[in-house]
């Protein structure tokens, strides 16, 4: 393929629900594709399930936060001390071990009743609004923000402040002006965390900030690493789940038979959440996770030179027919669902248990509380937040 004929990689989803025809056409031509990225750089896009797992578990590939000099990271958060994607090997394992207990299945189970209480309160708040109401403002945004605030030990009243900074940090930063604004936002967020950690010296508790202070005192992390870990968790802990609640609801609206099955059999909620994760993985508006090979590699017969840009297309892997029967069908009773929504290998998402809990609470009760819940506009009228890596919508107006 000549340089002139290289396909430019567009957004994975162009109409909120189905993958774009261009994306599916590329996927059908094999598991690895040479493409031109929107930044203008050439590279490879991995869409095959097995091939994605191979890349994500291969130590020959640098993580997204450690790109070669020719490829600036998509956001300023990548490359920052403490952000897990900016470390690898033993350094990554050391930092991950520090925060892992806060997101363990045991710790998350202890949060379950608190998450259910938060959801019930937000349902009441939504029900009290004049219709149509913005579900993003009253449910999908505040729920993850309130949960991560409680887990970390920061005041929920600060959520608008740190969420605004988070949005700036997670904006695509191809332009220098955007990168400068994002860098300033990231430093403001780190300063906020630094202040809250200082407060925890006087008022410790059962929360992540206190855990991080203990790690610093024990010599397991530097103060800058601890601040970066906390700021990163604050960003990642609420951004992605917001979008998944909205995409999941949109899928249920578009597939009323699936919704009826869930309402008729609440025990299907676990499978329903896994299907939402498969079809709309975290950052569903984005195309995947970047990796950079240190040496020449060959995957599925495709030679990839060292220092190349390789995008692992996590959304695309969910449509690999070698692993998913009728992958284009949204089916909440799917039995085999080994999706890669939370990535794979040493950098798999550390917050996956918490994300699953939040989604199960929402989808296990929202239609019981609002049996007639529906969009107040057509799906095409929803404005996708394309400039934000984690996706979602500007507004999600609903009636009930």
Tab-separated table of C-alpha atoms in Angstrom:
chain	number	residue	atom	x	y	z
A	1	UNK	CA	0.000	0.000	0.000
A	2	UNK	CA	1.442	3.380	-0.991
A	3	UNK	CA	1.734	6.227	1.481
A	4	UNK	CA	-0.859	8.190	-0.475
A	5	UNK	CA	-3.437	5.396	-0.182
A	6	UNK	CA	-3.075	4.763	3.539
A	7	UNK	CA	-6.511	5.016	5.175
A	8	UNK	CA	-6.836	7.715	7.822
A	9	UNK	CA	-8.212	6.343	11.040
A	10	UNK	CA	-11.509	8.104	11.880
A	11	UNK	CA	-13.443	7.880	15.128
A	12	UNK	CA	-14.576	4.334	15.902
A	13	UNK	CA	-18.172	5.442	16.390
A	14	UNK	CA	-19.663	8.162	14.264
A	15	UNK	CA	-23.334	7.759	15.222
A	16	UNK	CA	-23.061	6.904	18.931
A	17	UNK	CA	-24.080	3.246	18.607
A	18	UNK	CA	-22.763	1.259	15.674
A	19	UNK	CA	-19.123	1.219	14.588
A	20	UNK	CA	-18.545	3.263	11.451
A	21	UNK	CA	-18.703	1.314	8.162
A	22	UNK	CA	-15.109	2.354	7.442
A	23	UNK	CA	-13.935	0.780	10.673
A	24	UNK	CA	-15.760	-2.480	10.064
A	25	UNK	CA	-14.444	-2.630	6.507
A	26	UNK	CA	-10.881	-2.297	7.767
A	27	UNK	CA	-11.462	-4.953	10.444
A	28	UNK	CA	-12.733	-7.397	7.825
A	29	UNK	CA	-9.426	-7.185	5.961
A	30	UNK	CA	-7.341	-8.703	8.736
A	31	UNK	CA	-6.275	-8.254	12.369
A	32	UNK	CA	-3.556	-5.616	11.797
A	33	UNK	CA	-3.690	-2.617	9.472
A	34	UNK	CA	-1.277	0.076	8.426
A	35	UNK	CA	-3.031	3.420	8.797
A	36	UNK	CA	-2.519	7.146	9.047
A	37	UNK	CA	-3.551	8.602	12.379
A	38	UNK	CA	-5.455	11.904	12.677
A	39	UNK	CA	-2.195	13.444	13.937
A	40	UNK	CA	-0.665	12.724	10.520
A	41	UNK	CA	1.673	10.002	11.782
A	42	UNK	CA	1.686	6.589	10.140
A	43	UNK	CA	1.405	3.440	12.166
A	44	UNK	CA	-0.512	0.253	12.787
A	45	UNK	CA	-3.996	-0.433	14.092
A	46	UNK	CA	-4.528	-3.808	15.797
A	47	UNK	CA	-8.139	-5.003	15.613
A	48	UNK	CA	-7.793	-8.760	16.142
A	49	UNK	CA	-8.558	-10.114	19.615
A	50	UNK	CA	-5.601	-12.506	19.869
A	51	UNK	CA	-3.247	-9.991	18.319
A	52	UNK	CA	-4.357	-7.295	20.778
A	53	UNK	CA	-3.661	-9.584	23.735
A	54	UNK	CA	-0.250	-10.385	22.282
A	55	UNK	CA	0.703	-6.712	22.035
A	56	UNK	CA	-0.682	-5.756	25.447
A	57	UNK	CA	1.181	-8.555	27.223
A	58	UNK	CA	4.499	-8.205	25.361
A	59	UNK	CA	7.236	-6.383	27.300
A	60	UNK	CA	8.775	-5.399	23.956
A	61	UNK	CA	6.099	-2.689	23.728
A	62	UNK	CA	6.352	0.529	25.727
A	63	UNK	CA	3.106	1.647	27.422
A	64	UNK	CA	1.126	4.665	26.241
A	65	UNK	CA	2.833	7.058	28.653
A	66	UNK	CA	6.347	6.225	27.419
A	67	UNK	CA	6.327	7.106	23.710
A	68	UNK	CA	9.403	7.710	21.544
A	69	UNK	CA	10.328	11.385	21.184
A	70	UNK	CA	8.713	11.539	17.740
A	71	UNK	CA	5.260	10.885	19.182
A	72	UNK	CA	4.070	13.223	21.940
A	73	UNK	CA	1.476	11.502	24.173
A	74	UNK	CA	-2.195	12.223	23.565
A	75	UNK	CA	-2.553	13.986	26.930
A	76	UNK	CA	-0.161	15.589	29.403
A	77	UNK	CA	-1.171	13.047	32.016
A	78	UNK	CA	0.725	10.417	30.037
A	79	UNK	CA	4.345	10.662	31.096
A	80	UNK	CA	3.579	12.236	34.450
A	81	UNK	CA	5.136	10.647	37.580
A	82	UNK	CA	2.675	8.348	39.292
A	83	UNK	CA	0.360	7.850	36.303
A	84	UNK	CA	0.485	4.066	35.916
A	85	UNK	CA	0.694	4.213	32.124
A	86	UNK	CA	3.919	6.199	32.476
A	87	UNK	CA	5.773	3.352	34.192
A	88	UNK	CA	6.622	-0.230	33.298
A	89	UNK	CA	8.231	-3.341	34.701
A	90	UNK	CA	9.143	-3.342	38.380
A	91	UNK	CA	8.436	0.395	38.758
A	92	UNK	CA	4.908	-0.064	37.436
A	93	UNK	CA	4.361	-3.112	39.660
A	94	UNK	CA	5.591	-1.179	42.718
A	95	UNK	CA	3.184	1.713	42.178
A	96	UNK	CA	0.286	-0.551	41.259
A	97	UNK	CA	0.749	-2.532	44.471
A	98	UNK	CA	0.286	0.664	46.483
A	99	UNK	CA	-3.151	1.509	45.082
A	100	UNK	CA	-4.414	-2.005	44.366
A	101	UNK	CA	-5.923	-2.612	47.848
A	102	UNK	CA	-8.243	0.401	47.451
A	103	UNK	CA	-9.735	-1.148	44.311
A	104	UNK	CA	-9.706	-4.794	45.358
A	105	UNK	CA	-12.854	-6.882	45.085
A	106	UNK	CA	-13.022	-7.023	48.898
A	107	UNK	CA	-12.797	-3.232	49.311
A	108	UNK	CA	-15.287	-2.650	46.506
A	109	UNK	CA	-17.785	-5.068	48.048
A	110	UNK	CA	-17.666	-3.010	51.212
A	111	UNK	CA	-18.643	0.007	49.098
A	112	UNK	CA	-21.674	-1.715	47.549
A	113	UNK	CA	-24.266	-0.478	50.057
A	114	UNK	CA	-22.856	3.051	49.867
A	115	UNK	CA	-23.071	3.015	46.052
A	116	UNK	CA	-26.668	1.775	46.233
A	117	UNK	CA	-27.532	4.573	48.679
A	118	UNK	CA	-25.927	7.174	46.405
A	119	UNK	CA	-27.824	5.833	43.394
A	120	UNK	CA	-31.146	5.905	45.260
A	121	UNK	CA	-30.543	9.517	46.307
A	122	UNK	CA	-29.712	10.501	42.733
A	123	UNK	CA	-32.823	8.718	41.431
A	124	UNK	CA	-34.898	10.809	43.835
A	125	UNK	CA	-33.157	13.977	42.672
A	126	UNK	CA	-33.777	13.103	39.032
A	127	UNK	CA	-37.432	12.305	39.721
A	128	UNK	CA	-37.886	15.755	41.278
A	129	UNK	CA	-36.715	17.561	38.129
A	130	UNK	CA	-38.922	19.159	35.516
A	131	UNK	CA	-39.093	16.995	32.406
A	132	UNK	CA	-37.128	16.648	30.235
A	133	UNK	CA	-34.136	16.488	32.552
A	134	UNK	CA	-30.453	15.966	31.870
A	135	UNK	CA	-29.600	12.488	33.118
A	136	UNK	CA	-25.902	13.311	32.767
A	137	UNK	CA	-26.216	16.143	35.272
A	138	UNK	CA	-28.378	14.223	37.747
A	139	UNK	CA	-27.121	10.616	37.501
A	140	UNK	CA	-24.395	9.480	35.118
A	141	UNK	CA	-21.934	12.215	36.120
A	142	UNK	CA	-22.510	12.621	39.872
A	143	UNK	CA	-22.672	8.911	40.736
A	144	UNK	CA	-19.080	7.995	39.758
A	145	UNK	CA	-17.854	11.360	41.073
A	146	UNK	CA	-19.474	10.775	44.469
A	147	UNK	CA	-18.137	7.219	44.652
A	148	UNK	CA	-14.532	8.095	43.763
A	149	UNK	CA	-14.688	11.047	46.181
A	150	UNK	CA	-15.703	8.706	49.000
A	151	UNK	CA	-13.079	6.114	48.107
A	152	UNK	CA	-10.301	8.694	47.917
A	153	UNK	CA	-11.378	10.759	50.894
A	154	UNK	CA	-11.998	14.102	49.163
A	155	UNK	CA	-15.157	16.230	49.591
A	156	UNK	CA	-17.838	15.577	47.006
A	157	UNK	CA	-18.536	19.311	47.014
A	158	UNK	CA	-15.226	19.659	45.146
A	159	UNK	CA	-16.398	17.435	42.275
A	160	UNK	CA	-17.234	20.268	39.869
A	161	UNK	CA	-13.754	21.688	40.370
A	162	UNK	CA	-11.788	18.480	39.840
A	163	UNK	CA	-14.106	17.273	37.072
A	164	UNK	CA	-13.567	20.467	35.092
A	165	UNK	CA	-9.815	20.074	35.376
A	166	UNK	CA	-10.159	16.389	34.481
A	167	UNK	CA	-11.969	17.256	31.256
A	168	UNK	CA	-9.183	19.632	30.249
A	169	UNK	CA	-6.539	17.022	31.028
A	170	UNK	CA	-8.355	14.348	28.985
A	171	UNK	CA	-8.904	16.544	25.916
A	172	UNK	CA	-7.156	15.491	22.702
A	173	UNK	CA	-4.092	17.715	22.530
A	174	UNK	CA	-2.840	17.822	18.956
A	175	UNK	CA	-2.533	21.615	19.134
A	176	UNK	CA	0.089	23.364	21.289
A	177	UNK	CA	-2.507	25.702	22.827
A	178	UNK	CA	-4.617	22.802	24.016
A	179	UNK	CA	-1.536	21.066	25.400
A	180	UNK	CA	-0.560	24.174	27.374
A	181	UNK	CA	-4.063	24.486	28.849
A	182	UNK	CA	-4.089	20.787	29.714
A	183	UNK	CA	-0.696	21.017	31.380
A	184	UNK	CA	-1.917	23.918	33.519
A	185	UNK	CA	-5.067	21.959	34.444
A	186	UNK	CA	-2.985	18.920	35.393
A	187	UNK	CA	-0.760	21.017	37.654
A	188	UNK	CA	-3.841	22.566	39.283
A	189	UNK	CA	-5.255	19.094	39.887
A	190	UNK	CA	-1.956	17.929	41.403
A	191	UNK	CA	-1.911	21.016	43.634
A	192	UNK	CA	-5.454	20.221	44.765
A	193	UNK	CA	-4.430	16.656	45.647
A	194	UNK	CA	-1.308	17.899	47.427
A	195	UNK	CA	-3.480	20.093	49.645
A	196	UNK	CA	-5.929	17.298	50.428
A	197	UNK	CA	-3.094	14.937	51.305
A	198	UNK	CA	-1.748	17.592	53.662
A	199	UNK	CA	-5.185	17.679	55.326
A	200	UNK	CA	-5.075	13.903	55.774
A	201	UNK	CA	-1.949	14.289	57.898
A	202	UNK	CA	-4.207	15.875	60.501
A	203	UNK	CA	-7.335	13.829	59.790
A	204	UNK	CA	-6.474	10.339	58.432
A	205	UNK	CA	-9.121	7.797	57.580
A	206	UNK	CA	-10.013	4.651	55.646
A	207	UNK	CA	-9.379	6.130	52.203
A	208	UNK	CA	-6.883	6.116	49.355
A	209	UNK	CA	-5.200	9.417	50.243
A	210	UNK	CA	-4.371	8.087	53.710
A	211	UNK	CA	-3.039	4.875	52.128
A	212	UNK	CA	-0.803	6.917	49.833
A	213	UNK	CA	0.547	8.972	52.726
A	214	UNK	CA	1.444	5.732	54.506
A	215	UNK	CA	3.243	4.522	51.371
A	216	UNK	CA	5.304	7.722	51.301
A	217	UNK	CA	6.156	7.416	54.996
A	218	UNK	CA	7.222	3.794	54.466
A	219	UNK	CA	9.471	4.699	51.530
A	220	UNK	CA	7.346	2.804	49.004
A	221	UNK	CA	6.695	5.908	46.888
A	222	UNK	CA	7.911	9.459	46.598
A	223	UNK	CA	5.549	12.305	47.391
A	224	UNK	CA	5.374	13.271	43.712
A	225	UNK	CA	4.510	9.703	42.742
A	226	UNK	CA	1.791	9.564	45.404
A	227	UNK	CA	0.309	12.848	44.185
A	228	UNK	CA	0.381	11.597	40.597
A	229	UNK	CA	-1.273	8.325	41.587
A	230	UNK	CA	-4.038	10.143	43.450
A	231	UNK	CA	-4.646	12.700	40.695
A	232	UNK	CA	-4.697	9.940	38.086
A	233	UNK	CA	-7.209	7.899	40.074
A	234	UNK	CA	-9.373	10.989	40.497
A	235	UNK	CA	-9.442	11.433	36.704
A	236	UNK	CA	-9.807	7.786	35.692
A	237	UNK	CA	-12.138	6.936	38.555
A	238	UNK	CA	-15.081	8.932	37.258
A	239	UNK	CA	-14.542	9.894	33.605
A	240	UNK	CA	-15.012	6.509	31.944
A	241	UNK	CA	-17.968	5.208	33.958
A	242	UNK	CA	-19.986	8.325	33.119
A	243	UNK	CA	-19.804	7.473	29.418
A	244	UNK	CA	-20.586	3.796	29.969
A	245	UNK	CA	-23.772	4.590	31.882
A	246	UNK	CA	-24.896	6.792	28.999
A	247	UNK	CA	-23.885	4.389	26.228
A	248	UNK	CA	-25.488	1.506	28.112
A	249	UNK	CA	-28.777	3.370	28.505
A	250	UNK	CA	-28.704	4.354	24.853
A	251	UNK	CA	-28.210	0.712	23.907
A	252	UNK	CA	-31.178	-0.306	26.045
A	253	UNK	CA	-33.333	2.394	24.442
A	254	UNK	CA	-32.314	1.190	20.995
A	255	UNK	CA	-32.958	-2.469	21.895
A	256	UNK	CA	-36.272	-2.531	23.826
A	257	UNK	CA	-36.461	-6.338	23.794
A	258	UNK	CA	-33.166	-6.514	25.670
A	259	UNK	CA	-34.452	-3.936	28.133
A	260	UNK	CA	-37.627	-5.971	28.693
A	261	UNK	CA	-35.549	-9.070	29.375
A	262	UNK	CA	-33.533	-7.213	31.998
A	263	UNK	CA	-36.645	-5.783	33.663
A	264	UNK	CA	-38.295	-9.204	33.667
A	265	UNK	CA	-35.229	-10.952	35.040
A	266	UNK	CA	-33.034	-8.699	37.213
A	267	UNK	CA	-30.582	-11.570	37.645
A	268	UNK	CA	-29.396	-10.799	34.103
A	269	UNK	CA	-27.771	-7.577	35.289
A	270	UNK	CA	-24.291	-9.122	35.508
A	271	UNK	CA	-24.439	-10.336	31.908
A	272	UNK	CA	-26.023	-7.068	30.799
A	273	UNK	CA	-23.148	-5.080	32.267
A	274	UNK	CA	-20.599	-7.330	30.563
A	275	UNK	CA	-22.343	-6.820	27.221
A	276	UNK	CA	-22.359	-3.054	27.735
A	277	UNK	CA	-18.648	-3.254	28.505
A	278	UNK	CA	-18.026	-5.334	25.384
A	279	UNK	CA	-19.933	-3.060	23.042
A	280	UNK	CA	-19.011	0.242	24.722
A	281	UNK	CA	-15.682	-0.173	26.548
A	282	UNK	CA	-14.267	2.666	28.660
A	283	UNK	CA	-13.488	5.547	26.337
A	284	UNK	CA	-15.967	4.170	23.800
A	285	UNK	CA	-15.626	7.272	21.647
A	286	UNK	CA	-11.891	6.719	21.398
A	287	UNK	CA	-10.133	4.064	19.315
A	288	UNK	CA	-7.955	2.149	21.747
A	289	UNK	CA	-4.650	2.133	23.639
A	290	UNK	CA	-1.301	3.155	22.165
A	291	UNK	CA	1.828	1.018	22.371
A	292	UNK	CA	5.368	1.493	20.975
A	293	UNK	CA	7.679	-1.452	20.112
A	294	UNK	CA	11.309	-1.097	21.196
A	295	UNK	CA	12.503	-3.513	18.520
A	296	UNK	CA	11.172	-4.820	15.238
A	297	UNK	CA	8.294	-7.222	15.879
A	298	UNK	CA	6.183	-9.527	13.747
A	299	UNK	CA	2.576	-10.194	14.714
A	300	UNK	CA	0.154	-12.261	12.619
A	301	UNK	CA	2.695	-12.160	9.815
A	302	UNK	CA	2.859	-8.350	9.837
A	303	UNK	CA	6.279	-6.756	10.300
A	304	UNK	CA	6.201	-3.685	12.545
A	305	UNK	CA	9.426	-1.650	12.804
A	306	UNK	CA	10.852	-0.509	16.120
A	307	UNK	CA	9.676	2.851	17.480
A	308	UNK	CA	6.405	2.658	15.524
A	309	UNK	CA	3.024	3.887	16.666
A	310	UNK	CA	0.724	0.918	17.344
A	311	UNK	CA	-2.887	1.464	18.368
A	312	UNK	CA	-4.550	-1.521	20.031
A	313	UNK	CA	-8.194	-1.107	19.034
A	314	UNK	CA	-10.011	-2.418	22.102
A	315	UNK	CA	-13.492	-1.552	20.724
A	316	UNK	CA	-12.646	-3.388	17.498
A	317	UNK	CA	-11.589	-6.578	19.307
A	318	UNK	CA	-15.169	-6.987	20.541
A	319	UNK	CA	-16.215	-7.552	16.929
A	320	UNK	CA	-13.737	-10.352	16.230
A	321	UNK	CA	-15.906	-13.291	15.069
A	322	UNK	CA	-13.189	-15.718	16.135
A	323	UNK	CA	-14.158	-15.029	19.755
A	324	UNK	CA	-17.688	-13.611	19.701
A	325	UNK	CA	-20.677	-15.225	18.042
A	326	UNK	CA	-22.692	-12.635	16.114
A	327	UNK	CA	-20.538	-9.846	17.560
A	328	UNK	CA	-22.607	-7.100	15.945
A	329	UNK	CA	-25.654	-8.100	18.046
A	330	UNK	CA	-26.268	-6.466	21.432
A	331	UNK	CA	-27.246	-9.487	23.552
A	332	UNK	CA	-27.486	-9.209	27.345
A	333	UNK	CA	-27.778	-13.013	27.624
A	334	UNK	CA	-24.446	-13.650	25.901
A	335	UNK	CA	-22.755	-16.565	27.683
A	336	UNK	CA	-19.215	-16.305	26.348
A	337	UNK	CA	-18.022	-12.731	26.752
A	338	UNK	CA	-14.227	-12.559	27.226
A	339	UNK	CA	-14.056	-8.896	26.202
A	340	UNK	CA	-10.997	-6.682	26.620
A	341	UNK	CA	-12.894	-3.623	27.845
A	342	UNK	CA	-10.481	-3.209	30.745
A	343	UNK	CA	-7.425	-3.929	28.607
A	344	UNK	CA	-5.099	-6.884	29.226
A	345	UNK	CA	-1.644	-7.664	30.550
A	346	UNK	CA	0.188	-5.758	33.280
A	347	UNK	CA	-1.642	-2.494	32.519
A	348	UNK	CA	-5.215	-3.802	32.750
A	349	UNK	CA	-7.576	-1.336	34.435
A	350	UNK	CA	-7.047	-1.370	38.182
A	351	UNK	CA	-10.525	0.079	38.801
A	352	UNK	CA	-12.508	-2.559	36.933
A	353	UNK	CA	-14.250	-3.971	40.037
A	354	UNK	CA	-15.448	-0.497	40.993
A	355	UNK	CA	-16.654	0.266	37.470
A	356	UNK	CA	-18.569	-3.016	37.356
A	357	UNK	CA	-20.177	-2.288	40.714
A	358	UNK	CA	-21.382	1.166	39.631
A	359	UNK	CA	-22.808	-0.173	36.382
A	360	UNK	CA	-24.548	-3.092	38.133
A	361	UNK	CA	-26.160	-0.757	40.638
A	362	UNK	CA	-27.437	1.571	37.908
A	363	UNK	CA	-28.701	-1.044	35.471
A	364	UNK	CA	-30.017	-3.274	38.226
A	365	UNK	CA	-32.441	-0.605	39.436
A	366	UNK	CA	-32.874	2.328	37.048
A	367	UNK	CA	-35.716	0.759	35.038
A	368	UNK	CA	-37.501	-0.357	38.191
A	369	UNK	CA	-37.367	3.233	39.449
A	370	UNK	CA	-38.208	4.750	36.033
A	371	UNK	CA	-40.176	2.136	34.016
A	372	UNK	CA	-40.916	4.596	31.193
A	373	UNK	CA	-37.406	6.111	31.011
A	374	UNK	CA	-36.627	7.239	27.466
A	375	UNK	CA	-34.645	9.771	25.479
A	376	UNK	CA	-36.211	13.191	25.066
A	377	UNK	CA	-34.459	13.629	21.695
A	378	UNK	CA	-33.461	11.344	18.873
A	379	UNK	CA	-30.120	9.559	19.311
A	380	UNK	CA	-28.787	11.559	16.379
A	381	UNK	CA	-29.393	14.783	18.304
A	382	UNK	CA	-27.099	13.769	21.147
A	383	UNK	CA	-23.759	15.557	20.931
A	384	UNK	CA	-20.846	13.197	21.398
A	385	UNK	CA	-17.914	14.616	23.360
A	386	UNK	CA	-15.447	13.768	20.609
A	387	UNK	CA	-12.787	16.095	21.964
A	388	UNK	CA	-12.672	14.173	25.274
A	389	UNK	CA	-10.773	10.869	25.211
A	390	UNK	CA	-13.255	9.160	27.524
A	391	UNK	CA	-16.259	10.073	25.367
A	392	UNK	CA	-19.837	10.391	26.568
A	393	UNK	CA	-22.276	13.172	25.723
A	394	UNK	CA	-22.589	16.864	26.474
A	395	UNK	CA	-26.142	16.289	27.653
A	396	UNK	CA	-28.410	13.245	27.952
A	397	UNK	CA	-32.001	14.578	28.114
A	398	UNK	CA	-34.619	12.046	29.239
A	399	UNK	CA	-38.312	11.690	29.998
A	400	UNK	CA	-39.966	9.168	32.325
